[in-house]
mmCIF file of C-alpha atoms in Angstrom:
data_model
loop_
_atom_site.group_PDB
_atom_site.id
_atom_site.type_symbol
_atom_site.label_atom_id
_atom_site.label_comp_id
_atom_site.label_asym_id
_atom_site.label_seq_id
_atom_site.Cartn_x
_atom_site.Cartn_y
_atom_site.Cartn_z
ATOM 1 C CA UNK A 1 -26.774 0.425 -32.432
ATOM 2 C CA UNK A 2 -24.862 3.645 -31.955
ATOM 3 C CA UNK A 3 -26.904 4.414 -28.811
ATOM 4 C CA UNK A 4 -26.277 0.937 -27.439
ATOM 5 C CA UNK A 5 -22.525 1.245 -28.051
ATOM 6 C CA UNK A 6 -22.457 4.698 -26.438
ATOM 7 C CA UNK A 7 -24.436 3.417 -23.437
ATOM 8 C CA UNK A 8 -22.012 0.508 -23.067
ATOM 9 C CA UNK A 9 -18.989 2.827 -23.263
ATOM 10 C CA UNK A 10 -20.523 5.244 -20.738
ATOM 11 C CA UNK A 11 -21.380 2.353 -18.396
ATOM 12 C CA UNK A 12 -17.830 0.986 -18.641
ATOM 13 C CA UNK A 13 -16.298 4.403 -17.881
ATOM 14 C CA UNK A 14 -18.638 4.987 -14.928
ATOM 15 C CA UNK A 15 -17.985 1.480 -13.559
ATOM 16 C CA UNK A 16 -14.221 1.945 -13.793
ATOM 17 C CA UNK A 17 -14.402 5.328 -12.046
ATOM 18 C CA UNK A 18 -16.654 3.884 -9.338
ATOM 19 C CA UNK A 19 -14.340 0.867 -8.908
ATOM 20 C CA UNK A 20 -11.249 3.073 -8.582
ATOM 21 C CA UNK A 21 -12.924 5.140 -5.895
ATOM 22 C CA UNK A 22 -14.050 2.026 -4.011
ATOM 23 C CA UNK A 23 -10.485 0.671 -4.318
ATOM 24 C CA UNK A 24 -9.139 3.831 -2.673
ATOM 25 C CA UNK A 25 -11.589 3.435 0.229
ATOM 26 C CA UNK A 26 -10.637 -0.223 0.613
ATOM 27 C CA UNK A 27 -6.916 0.545 0.415
ATOM 28 C CA UNK A 28 -7.300 3.262 3.042
ATOM 29 C CA UNK A 29 -8.898 0.839 5.511
ATOM 30 C CA UNK A 30 -5.875 -1.448 5.103
ATOM 31 C CA UNK A 31 -3.474 1.485 5.347
ATOM 32 C CA UNK A 32 -5.101 2.721 8.546
ATOM 33 C CA UNK A 33 -4.866 -0.716 10.156
ATOM 34 C CA UNK A 34 -1.168 -0.858 9.172
ATOM 35 C CA UNK A 35 -0.491 2.678 10.492
ATOM 36 C CA UNK A 36 0.359 3.912 7.000
ATOM 37 C CA UNK A 37 -0.470 7.296 5.498
ATOM 38 C CA UNK A 38 -3.859 7.380 3.762
ATOM 39 C CA UNK A 39 -4.172 7.863 0.021
ATOM 40 C CA UNK A 40 -5.456 11.203 -1.294
ATOM 41 C CA UNK A 41 -9.172 11.952 -0.816
ATOM 42 C CA UNK A 42 -11.361 10.581 -3.596
ATOM 43 C CA UNK A 43 -13.118 13.913 -4.115
ATOM 44 C CA UNK A 44 -16.548 14.523 -5.532
ATOM 45 C CA UNK A 45 -19.917 15.402 -4.124
ATOM 46 C CA UNK A 46 -21.659 12.070 -3.751
ATOM 47 C CA UNK A 47 -22.140 9.314 -1.168
ATOM 48 C CA UNK A 48 -18.666 7.866 -1.746
ATOM 49 C CA UNK A 49 -16.936 11.191 -1.160
ATOM 50 C CA UNK A 50 -18.976 11.737 2.026
ATOM 51 C CA UNK A 51 -18.081 8.224 3.159
ATOM 52 C CA UNK A 52 -14.408 8.966 2.447
ATOM 53 C CA UNK A 53 -14.613 12.218 4.421
ATOM 54 C CA UNK A 54 -16.261 10.474 7.391
ATOM 55 C CA UNK A 55 -13.647 7.722 7.285
ATOM 56 C CA UNK A 56 -10.848 10.304 7.339
ATOM 57 C CA UNK A 57 -12.418 12.093 10.321
ATOM 58 C CA UNK A 58 -12.684 8.804 12.206
ATOM 59 C CA UNK A 59 -9.072 7.989 11.294
ATOM 60 C CA UNK A 60 -7.930 11.360 12.683
ATOM 61 C CA UNK A 61 -9.894 10.803 15.900
ATOM 62 C CA UNK A 62 -8.418 7.303 16.230
ATOM 63 C CA UNK A 63 -4.875 8.587 15.753
ATOM 64 C CA UNK A 64 -5.468 11.371 18.289
ATOM 65 C CA UNK A 65 -6.816 8.832 20.803
ATOM 66 C CA UNK A 66 -3.779 6.599 20.216
ATOM 67 C CA UNK A 67 -1.428 9.516 20.805
ATOM 68 C CA UNK A 68 -3.283 10.423 23.989
ATOM 69 C CA UNK A 69 -3.069 6.807 25.169
ATOM 70 C CA UNK A 70 0.692 6.723 24.489
ATOM 71 C CA UNK A 71 1.155 9.952 26.445
ATOM 72 C CA UNK A 72 -0.890 8.570 29.359
ATOM 73 C CA UNK A 73 1.125 5.341 29.340
ATOM 74 C CA UNK A 74 4.374 7.321 29.349
ATOM 75 C CA UNK A 75 3.160 9.415 32.291
ATOM 76 C CA UNK A 76 2.124 6.336 34.263
ATOM 77 C CA UNK A 77 5.396 4.564 33.443
ATOM 78 C CA UNK A 78 7.380 7.629 34.590
ATOM 79 C CA UNK A 79 5.410 7.666 37.841
ATOM 80 C CA UNK A 80 6.043 3.952 38.446
ATOM 81 C CA UNK A 81 9.721 4.225 37.509
ATOM 82 C CA UNK A 82 10.292 7.089 39.934
ATOM 83 C CA UNK A 83 8.483 5.629 42.943
ATOM 84 C CA UNK A 84 10.667 5.274 46.024
ATOM 85 C CA UNK A 85 9.005 1.964 46.872
ATOM 86 C CA UNK A 86 9.226 -1.328 45.078
ATOM 87 C CA UNK A 87 6.398 -2.347 42.794
ATOM 88 C CA UNK A 88 5.787 -5.761 41.262
ATOM 89 C CA UNK A 89 2.789 -6.736 39.179
ATOM 90 C CA UNK A 90 2.080 -10.456 39.002
ATOM 91 C CA UNK A 91 -0.282 -12.326 36.663
ATOM 92 C CA UNK A 92 -2.656 -15.138 37.553
ATOM 93 C CA UNK A 93 0.112 -17.712 36.950
ATOM 94 C CA UNK A 94 2.299 -16.105 39.609
ATOM 95 C CA UNK A 95 4.693 -14.634 37.039
ATOM 96 C CA UNK A 96 6.042 -11.100 37.263
ATOM 97 C CA UNK A 97 4.740 -8.950 34.394
ATOM 98 C CA UNK A 98 6.071 -5.569 35.497
ATOM 99 C CA UNK A 99 8.537 -4.136 37.972
ATOM 100 C CA UNK A 100 10.076 -0.784 38.730
ATOM 101 C CA UNK A 101 13.727 0.265 39.136
ATOM 102 C CA UNK A 102 13.477 0.270 42.935
ATOM 103 C CA UNK A 103 12.650 -3.466 42.941
ATOM 104 C CA UNK A 104 15.374 -4.130 40.392
ATOM 105 C CA UNK A 105 17.952 -2.437 42.621
ATOM 106 C CA UNK A 106 16.600 -4.051 45.792
ATOM 107 C CA UNK A 107 16.723 -7.600 44.423
ATOM 108 C CA UNK A 108 19.713 -7.168 42.094
ATOM 109 C CA UNK A 109 17.901 -8.229 38.933
ATOM 110 C CA UNK A 110 17.321 -6.316 35.712
ATOM 111 C CA UNK A 111 13.755 -5.808 34.491
ATOM 112 C CA UNK A 112 14.426 -8.387 31.774
ATOM 113 C CA UNK A 113 15.454 -10.954 34.393
ATOM 114 C CA UNK A 114 12.407 -10.258 36.569
ATOM 115 C CA UNK A 115 9.747 -10.332 33.859
ATOM 116 C CA UNK A 116 8.410 -13.858 33.527
ATOM 117 C CA UNK A 117 10.038 -15.017 36.773
ATOM 118 C CA UNK A 118 7.785 -16.553 39.396
ATOM 119 C CA UNK A 119 7.115 -14.156 42.262
ATOM 120 C CA UNK A 120 7.840 -16.937 44.730
ATOM 121 C CA UNK A 121 11.497 -17.040 43.603
ATOM 122 C CA UNK A 122 12.058 -13.682 45.343
ATOM 123 C CA UNK A 123 10.904 -14.809 48.775
ATOM 124 C CA UNK A 124 12.439 -17.287 51.228
ATOM 125 C CA UNK A 125 9.098 -18.578 52.490
ATOM 126 C CA UNK A 126 8.427 -20.009 49.045
ATOM 127 C CA UNK A 127 11.301 -22.514 49.125
ATOM 128 C CA UNK A 128 9.267 -25.105 51.006
ATOM 129 C CA UNK A 129 5.830 -24.569 49.457
ATOM 130 C CA UNK A 130 4.042 -24.699 46.117
ATOM 131 C CA UNK A 131 3.315 -21.541 44.166
ATOM 132 C CA UNK A 132 -0.372 -21.739 45.094
ATOM 133 C CA UNK A 133 0.456 -22.198 48.773
ATOM 134 C CA UNK A 134 2.896 -19.262 48.626
ATOM 135 C CA UNK A 135 0.317 -16.997 46.935
ATOM 136 C CA UNK A 136 -2.276 -18.034 49.519
ATOM 137 C CA UNK A 137 0.169 -17.241 52.341
ATOM 138 C CA UNK A 138 1.087 -13.905 50.735
ATOM 139 C CA UNK A 139 -2.594 -13.023 50.307
ATOM 140 C CA UNK A 140 -3.386 -13.951 53.902
ATOM 141 C CA UNK A 141 -0.452 -12.001 55.364
ATOM 142 C CA UNK A 142 -0.239 -8.964 53.079
ATOM 143 C CA UNK A 143 -3.586 -8.341 51.353
ATOM 144 C CA UNK A 144 -4.526 -4.773 52.198
ATOM 145 C CA UNK A 145 -1.991 -4.512 55.001
ATOM 146 C CA UNK A 146 1.752 -4.327 55.492
ATOM 147 C CA UNK A 147 3.511 -7.579 56.369
ATOM 148 C CA UNK A 148 7.133 -8.501 57.028
ATOM 149 C CA UNK A 149 8.346 -11.114 54.550
ATOM 150 C CA UNK A 150 11.819 -12.541 54.065
ATOM 151 C CA UNK A 151 13.122 -11.819 50.575
ATOM 152 C CA UNK A 152 16.123 -13.225 48.746
ATOM 153 C CA UNK A 153 18.187 -11.256 46.238
ATOM 154 C CA UNK A 154 20.064 -12.339 43.117
ATOM 155 C CA UNK A 155 23.169 -13.396 45.090
ATOM 156 C CA UNK A 156 21.195 -15.393 47.658
ATOM 157 C CA UNK A 157 21.285 -12.867 50.482
ATOM 158 C CA UNK A 158 18.115 -12.763 52.564
ATOM 159 C CA UNK A 159 16.624 -9.568 53.890
ATOM 160 C CA UNK A 160 13.293 -8.478 55.362
ATOM 161 C CA UNK A 161 10.849 -6.454 53.302
ATOM 162 C CA UNK A 162 7.597 -4.841 54.232
ATOM 163 C CA UNK A 163 5.097 -5.867 51.590
ATOM 164 C CA UNK A 164 1.520 -4.908 50.898
ATOM 165 C CA UNK A 165 -0.608 -6.799 48.392
ATOM 166 C CA UNK A 166 -3.505 -5.471 46.309
ATOM 167 C CA UNK A 167 -5.654 -7.221 43.743
ATOM 168 C CA UNK A 168 -6.349 -5.401 40.506
ATOM 169 C CA UNK A 169 -8.709 -6.285 37.655
ATOM 170 C CA UNK A 170 -7.664 -5.215 34.177
ATOM 171 C CA UNK A 171 -8.363 -6.091 30.573
ATOM 172 C CA UNK A 172 -5.555 -8.657 30.971
ATOM 173 C CA UNK A 173 -7.301 -10.360 33.880
ATOM 174 C CA UNK A 174 -6.592 -10.437 37.586
ATOM 175 C CA UNK A 175 -3.256 -8.980 38.660
ATOM 176 C CA UNK A 176 -1.560 -8.944 42.039
ATOM 177 C CA UNK A 177 0.200 -5.693 42.907
ATOM 178 C CA UNK A 178 2.932 -6.063 45.496
ATOM 179 C CA UNK A 179 4.588 -2.971 46.942
#
């Protein structure tokens, strides 16, 4: 009986220790997905400690890749913001998803006012046609080449712009790039 009791006690202790270590691994997966600091390493010299070590290495590589991506995005954004030509990016619904300061100054709208606005609202030719017809006309006249188009600013003043249209595929779908 003594041996059975001792075996049961030893099993309970080992199970609790194993469960705590598994709980740390589980908690760390949640913490990583929430961008929180990981709990202390579980330690030891077994499969769980090696799994913990591998997880931590992957977490470090993921964080380094995220930092690199943020730096790349900042560089690209700085390039776009400092271009001396206007740049509009339009989604497949004809809505502006991105602009640069040059366009904002040219049309008299803030970035917040431009984002979500239909591209057709910035051009006079669009007043008498549907969005699809306007996008077809824009594609025909400006895809891959410069074209003169009449634009209209925030106070209703019309002015000519030279526009060139490109089509870009991204993880967000097809985008029109107008510059």
